[in-house]
Structure formats: structure tokens, C-alpha cells
PDB file of C-alpha atoms in Angstrom:
ATOM      1  CA  MET A 247      -0.032  -0.070   0.005  1.00  0.00           C
ATOM      2  CA  SER A 248       1.288   3.453  -0.823  1.00  0.00           C
ATOM      3  CA  THR A 249      -0.029   6.546   0.369  1.00  0.00           C
ATOM      4  CA  PRO A 250      -0.499   9.472  -2.273  1.00  0.00           C
ATOM      5  CA  ILE A 251       1.702  12.136  -0.717  1.00  0.00           C
ATOM      6  CA  ASP A 252      -0.364  14.917  -2.172  1.00  0.00           C
ATOM      7  CA  TYR A 253      -3.514  13.789  -0.234  1.00  0.00           C
ATOM      8  CA  LEU A 254      -1.907  13.945   2.994  1.00  0.00           C
ATOM      9  CA  LEU A 255      -0.499  17.147   2.133  1.00  0.00           C
ATOM     10  CA  HIS A 256      -4.163  18.494   1.151  1.00  0.00           C
ATOM     11  CA  LEU A 257      -5.608  17.608   4.829  1.00  0.00           C
ATOM     12  CA  ALA A 258      -2.262  19.216   6.305  1.00  0.00           C
ATOM     13  CA  ASP A 259      -2.706  22.502   4.157  1.00  0.00           C
ATOM     14  CA  ASN A 260      -5.992  23.003   5.100  1.00  0.00           C
ATOM     15  CA  ALA A 261      -5.691  22.636   8.596  1.00  0.00           C
ATOM     16  CA  VAL A 262      -2.820  24.727   8.698  1.00  0.00           C
ATOM     17  CA  VAL A 263      -4.363  27.672   6.805  1.00  0.00           C
ATOM     18  CA  LEU A 264      -7.193  27.567   8.499  1.00  0.00           C
ATOM     19  CA  GLY A 265      -5.250  27.715  12.233  1.00  0.00           C
ATOM     20  CA  GLN A 266      -3.614  30.419  10.542  1.00  0.00           C
ATOM     21  CA  ARG A 267      -6.849  32.454   9.991  1.00  0.00           C
ATOM     22  CA  ASN A 268      -8.435  31.939  12.937  1.00  0.00           C
ATOM     23  CA  ALA A 269      -5.351  32.856  14.876  1.00  0.00           C
ATOM     24  CA  GLU A 270      -5.693  36.164  13.643  1.00  0.00           C
ATOM     25  CA  TRP A 271      -8.172  36.490  16.543  1.00  0.00           C
ATOM     26  CA  CYS A 272      -5.788  35.966  19.247  1.00  0.00           C
ATOM     27  CA  GLY A 273      -6.039  39.087  21.208  1.00  0.00           C
ATOM     28  CA  HIS A 274      -8.779  40.478  19.132  1.00  0.00           C
ATOM     29  CA  GLY A 275     -11.701  38.278  20.388  1.00  0.00           C
ATOM     30  CA  PRO A 276     -15.381  40.093  20.890  1.00  0.00           C
ATOM     31  CA  ILE A 277     -15.064  38.234  24.119  1.00  0.00           C
ATOM     32  CA  LEU A 278     -12.438  37.178  26.620  1.00  0.00           C
ATOM     33  CA  GLU A 279     -13.892  33.489  26.454  1.00  0.00           C
ATOM     34  CA  GLU A 280     -13.843  33.492  22.190  1.00  0.00           C
ATOM     35  CA  ASP A 281     -10.533  35.072  22.044  1.00  0.00           C
ATOM     36  CA  MET A 282      -9.588  31.763  23.601  1.00  0.00           C
ATOM     37  CA  ALA A 283     -11.890  29.523  22.176  1.00  0.00           C
ATOM     38  CA  LEU A 284     -10.540  30.649  18.919  1.00  0.00           C
ATOM     39  CA  ALA A 285      -6.888  30.286  20.143  1.00  0.00           C
ATOM     40  CA  ASN A 286      -7.670  26.778  20.943  1.00  0.00           C
ATOM     41  CA  VAL A 287      -9.435  25.847  17.485  1.00  0.00           C
ATOM     42  CA  SER A 288      -6.177  27.210  15.686  1.00  0.00           C
ATOM     43  CA  LEU A 289      -3.948  24.904  18.161  1.00  0.00           C
ATOM     44  CA  ASP A 290      -6.225  22.087  17.397  1.00  0.00           C
ATOM     45  CA  LEU A 291      -5.433  22.934  13.656  1.00  0.00           C
ATOM     46  CA  ILE A 292      -1.990  23.325  13.513  1.00  0.00           C
ATOM     47  CA  GLY A 293      -1.338  20.276  15.884  1.00  0.00           C
ATOM     48  CA  GLN A 294      -3.229  18.303  13.090  1.00  0.00           C
ATOM     49  CA  ALA A 295      -1.156  19.917  10.381  1.00  0.00           C
ATOM     50  CA  ARG A 296       2.363  18.874  11.869  1.00  0.00           C
ATOM     51  CA  LEU A 297       0.679  15.180  12.422  1.00  0.00           C
ATOM     52  CA  LEU A 298      -0.066  15.177   8.630  1.00  0.00           C
ATOM     53  CA  TYR A 299       2.982  16.855   7.538  1.00  0.00           C
ATOM     54  CA  GLN A 300       5.365  14.614   9.937  1.00  0.00           C
ATOM     55  CA  ARG A 301       3.555  11.526   8.071  1.00  0.00           C
ATOM     56  CA  ALA A 302       4.357  13.467   4.721  1.00  0.00           C
ATOM     57  CA  ALA A 303       8.130  13.977   5.175  1.00  0.00           C
ATOM     58  CA  GLU A 304       8.157  10.179   6.155  1.00  0.00           C
ATOM     59  CA  LEU A 305       7.571   8.685   3.420  1.00  0.00           C
ATOM     60  CA  MET A 306       8.765  11.410   1.239  1.00  0.00           C
ATOM     61  CA  GLY A 307      12.254  10.850   2.884  1.00  0.00           C
ATOM     62  CA  GLY A 308      15.490  12.542   2.328  1.00  0.00           C
ATOM     63  CA  ASP A 309      15.716  16.197   4.059  1.00  0.00           C
ATOM     64  CA  ALA A 310      11.944  16.794   4.011  1.00  0.00           C
ATOM     65  CA  THR A 311      10.735  17.881   7.108  1.00  0.00           C
ATOM     66  CA  GLU A 312       7.657  19.221   8.549  1.00  0.00           C
ATOM     67  CA  ASP A 313       8.490  22.982   8.600  1.00  0.00           C
ATOM     68  CA  LYS A 314      10.255  22.611   5.288  1.00  0.00           C
ATOM     69  CA  LEU A 315       6.769  21.845   4.154  1.00  0.00           C
ATOM     70  CA  ALA A 316       5.233  24.050   6.022  1.00  0.00           C
ATOM     71  CA  TYR A 317       7.329  27.030   5.529  1.00  0.00           C
ATOM     72  CA  PHE A 318       9.140  26.829   2.247  1.00  0.00           C
ATOM     73  CA  ARG A 319       6.375  25.986  -0.384  1.00  0.00           C
ATOM     74  CA  GLY A 320       4.877  28.672  -2.440  1.00  0.00           C
ATOM     75  CA  PRO A 321       1.244  29.320  -2.794  1.00  0.00           C
ATOM     76  CA  HIS A 322       1.068  27.707  -6.337  1.00  0.00           C
ATOM     77  CA  GLU A 323       2.158  24.278  -3.942  1.00  0.00           C
ATOM     78  CA  PHE A 324      -0.552  24.563  -1.397  1.00  0.00           C
ATOM     79  CA  ARG A 325      -3.632  22.157  -1.749  1.00  0.00           C
ATOM     80  CA  ASN A 326      -5.690  23.882   0.530  1.00  0.00           C
ATOM     81  CA  TYR A 327      -9.629  25.095  -0.059  1.00  0.00           C
ATOM     82  CA  THR A 328      -9.710  28.323  -0.864  1.00  0.00           C
ATOM     83  CA  LEU A 329     -12.548  28.657   1.642  1.00  0.00           C
ATOM     84  CA  LEU A 330      -9.934  28.520   4.345  1.00  0.00           C
ATOM     85  CA  GLU A 331      -7.676  31.034   3.000  1.00  0.00           C
ATOM     86  CA  LEU A 332     -10.301  34.047   2.691  1.00  0.00           C
ATOM     87  CA  PRO A 333      -9.927  37.154   5.192  1.00  0.00           C
ATOM     88  CA  HIS A 334     -12.618  37.659   7.992  1.00  0.00           C
ATOM     89  CA  HIS A 335     -14.509  40.001   5.657  1.00  0.00           C
ATOM     90  CA  GLY A 336     -16.589  40.164   2.473  1.00  0.00           C
ATOM     91  CA  ALA A 337     -15.379  39.866  -0.334  1.00  0.00           C
ATOM     92  CA  LEU A 338     -12.090  42.264  -1.263  1.00  0.00           C
ATOM     93  CA  VAL A 339      -8.719  42.620  -3.011  1.00  0.00           C
ATOM     94  CA  GLY A 340      -5.916  41.163  -0.955  1.00  0.00           C
ATOM     95  CA  TYR A 341      -4.431  44.455  -0.072  1.00  0.00           C
ATOM     96  CA  ALA A 342      -7.611  45.791   1.356  1.00  0.00           C
ATOM     97  CA  ALA A 343      -8.134  46.870   5.210  1.00  0.00           C
ATOM     98  CA  ALA A 344     -11.349  45.906   7.092  1.00  0.00           C
ATOM     99  CA  ASP A 345     -12.929  45.044  10.330  1.00  0.00           C
ATOM    100  CA  ARG A 346     -12.772  41.246  10.697  1.00  0.00           C
ATOM    101  CA  ASP A 347     -16.425  40.156  11.063  1.00  0.00           C
ATOM    102  CA  TYR A 348     -17.036  37.188  13.481  1.00  0.00           C
ATOM    103  CA  ALA A 349     -19.846  36.298  11.551  1.00  0.00           C
ATOM    104  CA  THR A 350     -17.633  35.518   8.410  1.00  0.00           C
ATOM    105  CA  THR A 351     -15.383  33.388  11.139  1.00  0.00           C
ATOM    106  CA  ILE A 352     -17.910  31.181  12.762  1.00  0.00           C
ATOM    107  CA  VAL A 353     -19.859  30.563   9.367  1.00  0.00           C
ATOM    108  CA  ARG A 354     -16.590  29.453   7.765  1.00  0.00           C
ATOM    109  CA  ASN A 355     -15.951  27.261  10.423  1.00  0.00           C
ATOM    110  CA  PHE A 356     -19.031  25.425  10.749  1.00  0.00           C
ATOM    111  CA  LEU A 357     -19.190  25.006   6.684  1.00  0.00           C
ATOM    112  CA  TYR A 358     -15.680  23.253   7.116  1.00  0.00           C
ATOM    113  CA  SER A 359     -15.918  21.223  10.536  1.00  0.00           C
ATOM    114  CA  ALA A 360     -18.982  20.108   9.198  1.00  0.00           C
ATOM    115  CA  LEU A 361     -17.504  18.131   6.218  1.00  0.00           C
ATOM    116  CA  MET A 362     -14.382  17.239   8.631  1.00  0.00           C
ATOM    117  CA  VAL A 363     -16.259  14.956  11.227  1.00  0.00           C
ATOM    118  CA  HIS A 364     -17.448  13.084   8.628  1.00  0.00           C
ATOM    119  CA  VAL A 365     -14.204  12.950   6.725  1.00  0.00           C
ATOM    120  CA  TRP A 366     -12.181  12.131   9.715  1.00  0.00           C
ATOM    121  CA  ASP A 367     -14.749   9.783  11.190  1.00  0.00           C
ATOM    122  CA  GLY A 368     -14.157   8.099   7.509  1.00  0.00           C
ATOM    123  CA  LEU A 369     -10.440   7.842   7.652  1.00  0.00           C
ATOM    124  CA  GLN A 370     -10.242   5.915  10.866  1.00  0.00           C
ATOM    125  CA  GLN A 371     -10.758   3.184   8.339  1.00  0.00           C
ATOM    126  CA  SER A 372      -8.239   4.412   6.188  1.00  0.00           C
ATOM    127  CA  ALA A 373      -5.445   1.618   4.830  1.00  0.00           C
ATOM    128  CA  ASP A 374      -2.838   3.673   6.048  1.00  0.00           C
ATOM    129  CA  PRO A 375      -2.447   3.116   9.908  1.00  0.00           C
ATOM    130  CA  SER A 376      -0.879   6.356  10.690  1.00  0.00           C
ATOM    131  CA  LEU A 377      -3.608   8.318   8.898  1.00  0.00           C
ATOM    132  CA  ALA A 378      -6.182   6.579  10.924  1.00  0.00           C
ATOM    133  CA  ALA A 379      -4.533   7.446  13.862  1.00  0.00           C
ATOM    134  CA  ILE A 380      -4.307  10.944  13.087  1.00  0.00           C
ATOM    135  CA  ALA A 381      -8.171  10.944  12.242  1.00  0.00           C
ATOM    136  CA  ALA A 382      -9.007   9.246  15.269  1.00  0.00           C
ATOM    137  CA  LYS A 383      -7.459  12.080  17.230  1.00  0.00           C
ATOM    138  CA  SER A 384      -8.650  15.032  14.623  1.00  0.00           C
ATOM    139  CA  LEU A 385     -12.254  13.638  14.861  1.00  0.00           C
ATOM    140  CA  LYS A 386     -12.334  14.225  18.924  1.00  0.00           C
ATOM    141  CA  GLU A 387     -11.248  18.021  18.084  1.00  0.00           C
ATOM    142  CA  THR A 388     -13.249  18.817  14.983  1.00  0.00           C
ATOM    143  CA  SER A 389     -16.580  17.517  16.776  1.00  0.00           C
ATOM    144  CA  TYR A 390     -15.661  20.563  19.392  1.00  0.00           C
ATOM    145  CA  HIS A 391     -15.000  23.107  16.739  1.00  0.00           C
ATOM    146  CA  LEU A 392     -18.454  21.988  14.932  1.00  0.00           C
ATOM    147  CA  HIS A 393     -20.120  22.189  18.193  1.00  0.00           C
ATOM    148  CA  HIS A 394     -18.590  25.775  19.005  1.00  0.00           C
ATOM    149  CA  SER A 395     -19.047  27.204  15.257  1.00  0.00           C
ATOM    150  CA  ARG A 396     -22.916  25.496  15.182  1.00  0.00           C
ATOM    151  CA  ASP A 397     -23.830  27.148  18.589  1.00  0.00           C
ATOM    152  CA  TRP A 398     -22.706  30.664  17.570  1.00  0.00           C
ATOM    153  CA  LEU A 399     -24.540  30.453  14.052  1.00  0.00           C
ATOM    154  CA  VAL A 400     -27.457  29.563  15.862  1.00  0.00           C
ATOM    155  CA  ARG A 401     -27.150  32.528  18.437  1.00  0.00           C
ATOM    156  CA  MET A 402     -26.135  35.374  15.549  1.00  0.00           C
ATOM    157  CA  GLY A 403     -28.709  33.914  12.596  1.00  0.00           C
ATOM    158  CA  ASP A 404     -31.482  33.785  15.322  1.00  0.00           C
ATOM    159  CA  GLY A 405     -30.686  37.212  17.656  1.00  0.00           C
ATOM    160  CA  THR A 406     -30.615  40.428  16.832  1.00  0.00           C
ATOM    161  CA  GLU A 407     -31.531  42.023  13.647  1.00  0.00           C
ATOM    162  CA  GLU A 408     -27.704  42.789  13.094  1.00  0.00           C
ATOM    163  CA  SER A 409     -26.196  39.776  14.001  1.00  0.00           C
ATOM    164  CA  HIS A 410     -28.663  38.154  11.776  1.00  0.00           C
ATOM    165  CA  ALA A 411     -27.610  40.088   8.793  1.00  0.00           C
ATOM    166  CA  ARG A 412     -24.055  39.659   9.453  1.00  0.00           C
ATOM    167  CA  ALA A 413     -24.562  35.767   9.937  1.00  0.00           C
ATOM    168  CA  GLN A 414     -26.743  35.909   6.720  1.00  0.00           C
ATOM    169  CA  ALA A 415     -24.164  37.969   4.870  1.00  0.00           C
ATOM    170  CA  ALA A 416     -21.641  35.784   5.417  1.00  0.00           C
ATOM    171  CA  VAL A 417     -23.825  32.487   4.661  1.00  0.00           C
ATOM    172  CA  ASN A 418     -24.058  34.113   0.908  1.00  0.00           C
ATOM    173  CA  HIS A 419     -20.764  35.043   0.748  1.00  0.00           C
ATOM    174  CA  LEU A 420     -19.214  31.474   1.586  1.00  0.00           C
ATOM    175  CA  MET A 421     -21.402  29.274   0.564  1.00  0.00           C
ATOM    176  CA  PRO A 422     -20.147  29.073  -3.004  1.00  0.00           C
ATOM    177  CA  TYR A 423     -16.761  28.289  -1.937  1.00  0.00           C
ATOM    178  CA  THR A 424     -18.150  25.132  -0.425  1.00  0.00           C
ATOM    179  CA  GLU A 425     -18.925  23.509  -4.082  1.00  0.00           C
ATOM    180  CA  GLU A 426     -15.244  23.115  -4.033  1.00  0.00           C
ATOM    181  CA  PHE A 427     -15.606  20.329  -1.406  1.00  0.00           C
ATOM    182  CA  TRP A 428     -17.177  17.865  -3.837  1.00  0.00           C
ATOM    183  CA  THR A 429     -15.102  18.104  -7.097  1.00  0.00           C
ATOM    184  CA  THR A 430     -12.196  15.196  -7.105  1.00  0.00           C
ATOM    185  CA  SER A 431      -8.751  15.810  -7.631  1.00  0.00           C
ATOM    186  CA  PRO A 432      -5.839  13.825  -9.113  1.00  0.00           C
ATOM    187  CA  ALA A 433      -4.682  13.412  -5.289  1.00  0.00           C
ATOM    188  CA  GLU A 434      -7.964  12.029  -3.874  1.00  0.00           C
ATOM    189  CA  GLY A 435      -8.504  10.070  -6.952  1.00  0.00           C
ATOM    190  CA  ALA A 436      -5.075   8.300  -6.131  1.00  0.00           C
ATOM    191  CA  ALA A 437      -6.023   7.888  -2.067  1.00  0.00           C
ATOM    192  CA  VAL A 438      -9.338   6.763  -2.502  1.00  0.00           C
ATOM    193  CA  ALA A 439      -8.115   4.140  -5.185  1.00  0.00           C
ATOM    194  CA  ALA A 440      -5.420   3.137  -2.644  1.00  0.00           C
ATOM    195  CA  LYS A 441      -8.109   2.782  -0.401  1.00  0.00           C
ATOM    196  CA  VAL A 442      -5.970   5.559   1.894  1.00  0.00           C
ATOM    197  CA  ALA A 443      -9.108   7.879   1.572  1.00  0.00           C
ATOM    198  CA  ILE A 444     -12.760   8.352   1.441  1.00  0.00           C
ATOM    199  CA  ASP A 445     -14.905   9.365  -1.311  1.00  0.00           C
ATOM    200  CA  VAL A 446     -16.216  12.941  -0.432  1.00  0.00           C
ATOM    201  CA  TRP A 447     -18.813  13.057  -2.773  1.00  0.00           C
ATOM    202  CA  ALA A 448     -20.487  10.456  -1.003  1.00  0.00           C
ATOM    203  CA  LEU A 449     -20.370  12.544   2.216  1.00  0.00           C
ATOM    204  CA  ARG A 450     -22.678  15.278   0.555  1.00  0.00           C
ATOM    205  CA  PRO A 451     -26.117  14.197   1.637  1.00  0.00           C
ATOM    206  CA  ALA A 452     -25.084  14.178   5.477  1.00  0.00           C
ATOM    207  CA  TRP A 453     -23.209  17.261   5.088  1.00  0.00           C
ATOM    208  CA  ASP A 454     -26.231  18.731   3.216  1.00  0.00           C
ATOM    209  CA  ALA A 455     -28.319  17.599   6.130  1.00  0.00           C
ATOM    210  CA  LEU A 456     -25.994  18.513   8.792  1.00  0.00           C
ATOM    211  CA  VAL A 457     -25.790  22.586   7.394  1.00  0.00           C
ATOM    212  CA  ASN A 458     -29.289  22.525   6.407  1.00  0.00           C
ATOM    213  CA  ASP A 459     -30.591  21.720   9.905  1.00  0.00           C
ATOM    214  CA  ALA A 460     -28.304  24.455  11.798  1.00  0.00           C
ATOM    215  CA  LEU A 461     -29.180  27.153   8.832  1.00  0.00           C
ATOM    216  CA  ALA A 462     -33.074  26.292   9.553  1.00  0.00           C
ATOM    217  CA  GLU A 463     -32.556  26.443  13.322  1.00  0.00           C
ATOM    218  CA  ALA A 464     -30.522  29.945  12.857  1.00  0.00           C
ATOM    219  CA  THR A 465     -33.488  31.397  10.643  1.00  0.00           C
ATOM    220  CA  LEU A 466     -30.920  31.459   8.130  1.00  0.00           C
ATOM    221  CA  THR A 467     -31.325  30.970   4.344  1.00  0.00           C
ATOM    222  CA  ARG A 468     -29.220  28.908   2.229  1.00  0.00           C
ATOM    223  CA  PRO A 469     -28.458  30.542  -0.887  1.00  0.00           C
ATOM    224  CA  ASN A 470     -28.683  29.106  -4.802  1.00  0.00           C
ATOM    225  CA  PHE A 471     -25.440  28.711  -6.420  1.00  0.00           C
ATOM    226  CA  HIS A 472     -24.288  28.277 -10.033  1.00  0.00           C
ATOM    227  CA  GLY A 473     -21.162  29.434 -11.066  1.00  0.00           C
ATOM    228  CA  TYR A 474     -16.951  29.090 -11.026  1.00  0.00           C
ATOM    229  CA  VAL A 475     -16.053  26.393  -8.412  1.00  0.00           C
ATOM    230  CA  THR A 476     -12.797  27.265  -6.742  1.00  0.00           C
ATOM    231  CA  GLU A 477      -9.587  25.018  -7.284  1.00  0.00           C
ATOM    232  CA  GLY A 478      -7.713  25.623  -3.989  1.00  0.00           C
ATOM    233  CA  LYS A 479      -6.475  22.198  -3.547  1.00  0.00           C
ATOM    234  CA  VAL A 480      -5.189  21.592  -7.266  1.00  0.00           C
ATOM    235  CA  GLY A 481      -3.113  24.899  -6.600  1.00  0.00           C
ATOM    236  CA  LEU A 482      -5.352  27.904  -8.168  1.00  0.00           C
ATOM    237  CA  HIS A 483      -5.905  30.101  -5.051  1.00  0.00           C
ATOM    238  CA  SER A 484      -7.367  33.271  -4.586  1.00  0.00           C
ATOM    239  CA  GLU A 485      -4.753  36.391  -3.925  1.00  0.00           C
ATOM    240  CA  HIS A 486      -5.172  35.999  -0.356  1.00  0.00           C
ATOM    241  CA  LEU A 487      -3.387  33.165  -0.055  1.00  0.00           C
ATOM    242  CA  SER A 488       0.036  34.905  -0.805  1.00  0.00           C
ATOM    243  CA  TYR A 489      -0.632  37.608   1.987  1.00  0.00           C
ATOM    244  CA  LEU A 490      -1.284  34.886   4.177  1.00  0.00           C
ATOM    245  CA  LEU A 491       1.534  32.783   3.833  1.00  0.00           C
ATOM    246  CA  GLY A 492       3.723  35.905   3.271  1.00  0.00           C
ATOM    247  CA  GLU A 493       3.059  36.222   7.466  1.00  0.00           C
ATOM    248  CA  MET A 494       3.399  32.682   8.081  1.00  0.00           C
ATOM    249  CA  GLN A 495       6.454  31.921   6.591  1.00  0.00           C
ATOM    250  CA  GLY A 496       8.250  35.270   7.243  1.00  0.00           C
ATOM    251  CA  LEU A 497      10.354  34.375   9.906  1.00  0.00           C
ATOM    252  CA  ALA A 498      11.502  31.121   8.758  1.00  0.00           C
ATOM    253  CA  ARG A 499      12.510  32.374   5.711  1.00  0.00           C
ATOM    254  CA  ALA A 500      14.537  35.310   6.979  1.00  0.00           C
ATOM    255  CA  HIS A 501      16.317  32.371   8.945  1.00  0.00           C
ATOM    256  CA  PRO A 502      16.494  29.717   6.946  1.00  0.00           C
ATOM    257  CA  GLY A 503      18.277  26.688   8.984  1.00  0.00           C
ATOM    258  CA  ALA A 504      17.917  27.976  12.318  1.00  0.00           C
ATOM    259  CA  THR A 505      17.557  26.190  15.749  1.00  0.00           C
ATOM    260  CA  TRP A 506      14.807  27.880  17.530  1.00  0.00           C
TER     261      TRP A 506
END
């Protein structure tokens, strides 16, 4: 059995990019409890990324390390969903300055964790024992991420007029990006064929049911979408990823080979 390395990088890149995004709230949360909660979610995601990068580096051999995979690849080499690299606000160019919007953060975390609870659950039966063990650990963490984001989604949607409007705007903005979940990349296809991964397309009914139930309780409307489907997981990203990686990778690139 051979584990497709690009599939591990897809999973790892998802986790590290969203972990980096959520970490931007550290010290800026709307309330102290949420400041701590988002920091903990970020730590969980970066921990998942580390385990996946370590497994990928082990399979790659040579001088590959988790740090090299995280800090010394360019944007076109990352395989994360485009959804996860977007800033915490509505559609703006990458260099624009805007206040962070907590509704955008919550909706994205909900949409992604609603997928990943099913992905990690399925990957517990992966033919790669190391990935199966990572999945078992990650499932517990992601179940909390889902509970946290769903609770806030309902509170915002079924809250004040302003919180409802913000939540609905975030849903309208982010929902189209979830169409990328249901396309199959070459890495995913190879991993499914090797019985290392599960077919994500088969998870769509369960994801739809989870999302529709939460939106209904939050009195939010699911938008219809027909148009371009993003392709971050094959290396075609928005301009936002380069800005995120510039910040995340800057120190390591400024002092390559340094020991910390």
C-alpha cells in the first residue's frame, strides 16, 4: 500500500491555513472567552497539520521535514480549499484593510468542520495506519469545533437584527466556496483508489443535512449557487493565500536553517 503524499498535503494544508487564519483573532476576540476558544481551535488545527506534515515527510524521505513543508513551499504548491484562505470579511482585494467580521469566521468554521467530522470519521478506516490514528485524534477535536461554531451560528442567526444580517451575509459570501468540497482532485482520486481516503462526494448528503438543519434553526436562508467552482486543492488559489503565507512563513524564510 502506498499513501499518496499529495493527499496528506491537502489535509495538512487545509489545517495549517485555517489555523493561521483563526489565529488572527488572538488578542482581538469579541469577548475574552471567544478569544481563548479561537486560539484553542487554531492550536488544534496546527497540531493536526503537524502530524500530517510529519507523515508526509516520513514518506518523502531525504531531507523533508514538517517545517520545510509548511514554511518553504509557495502558494501554488499548497493544496488547501480556497474557502480556508479567505480573510475574515466579505469580498475585497487581498491588500484591502477591513474590520474582522466574527460572523464570517463562525460560518467558515461551521461549514468546514461540518465536512471534516465526516472525513475524519471515515479516515479512521484508512489503509494507512498512521493516517487512521491521526483521524481518530482529529475527529475528537473537530467535533468540538463543530459544536462551537454551530452554537454561535444559531445565536447570531436567531439573535438581533444586526447579528442575523451579518450571519446571512457571511453565508451568502462563503457558501459558494463549498462547491470545491465535491470536486475530485487527482490526489484524492489516487488516495481513494489506494483505499487510503474516502470518497468525499459520498459525504454530501450527510453534510447537506447537517448544514440545512443548522441554518433552519438559525433562521438563515441557504443561497442558490451556479458559477465558477474554486480549485485551491489543485494549486489555483485566490490572491489572499500569498498574503497569509507571507506572514506565516516570513520568520522561517528570513532565518533558514536556524535552530529555535
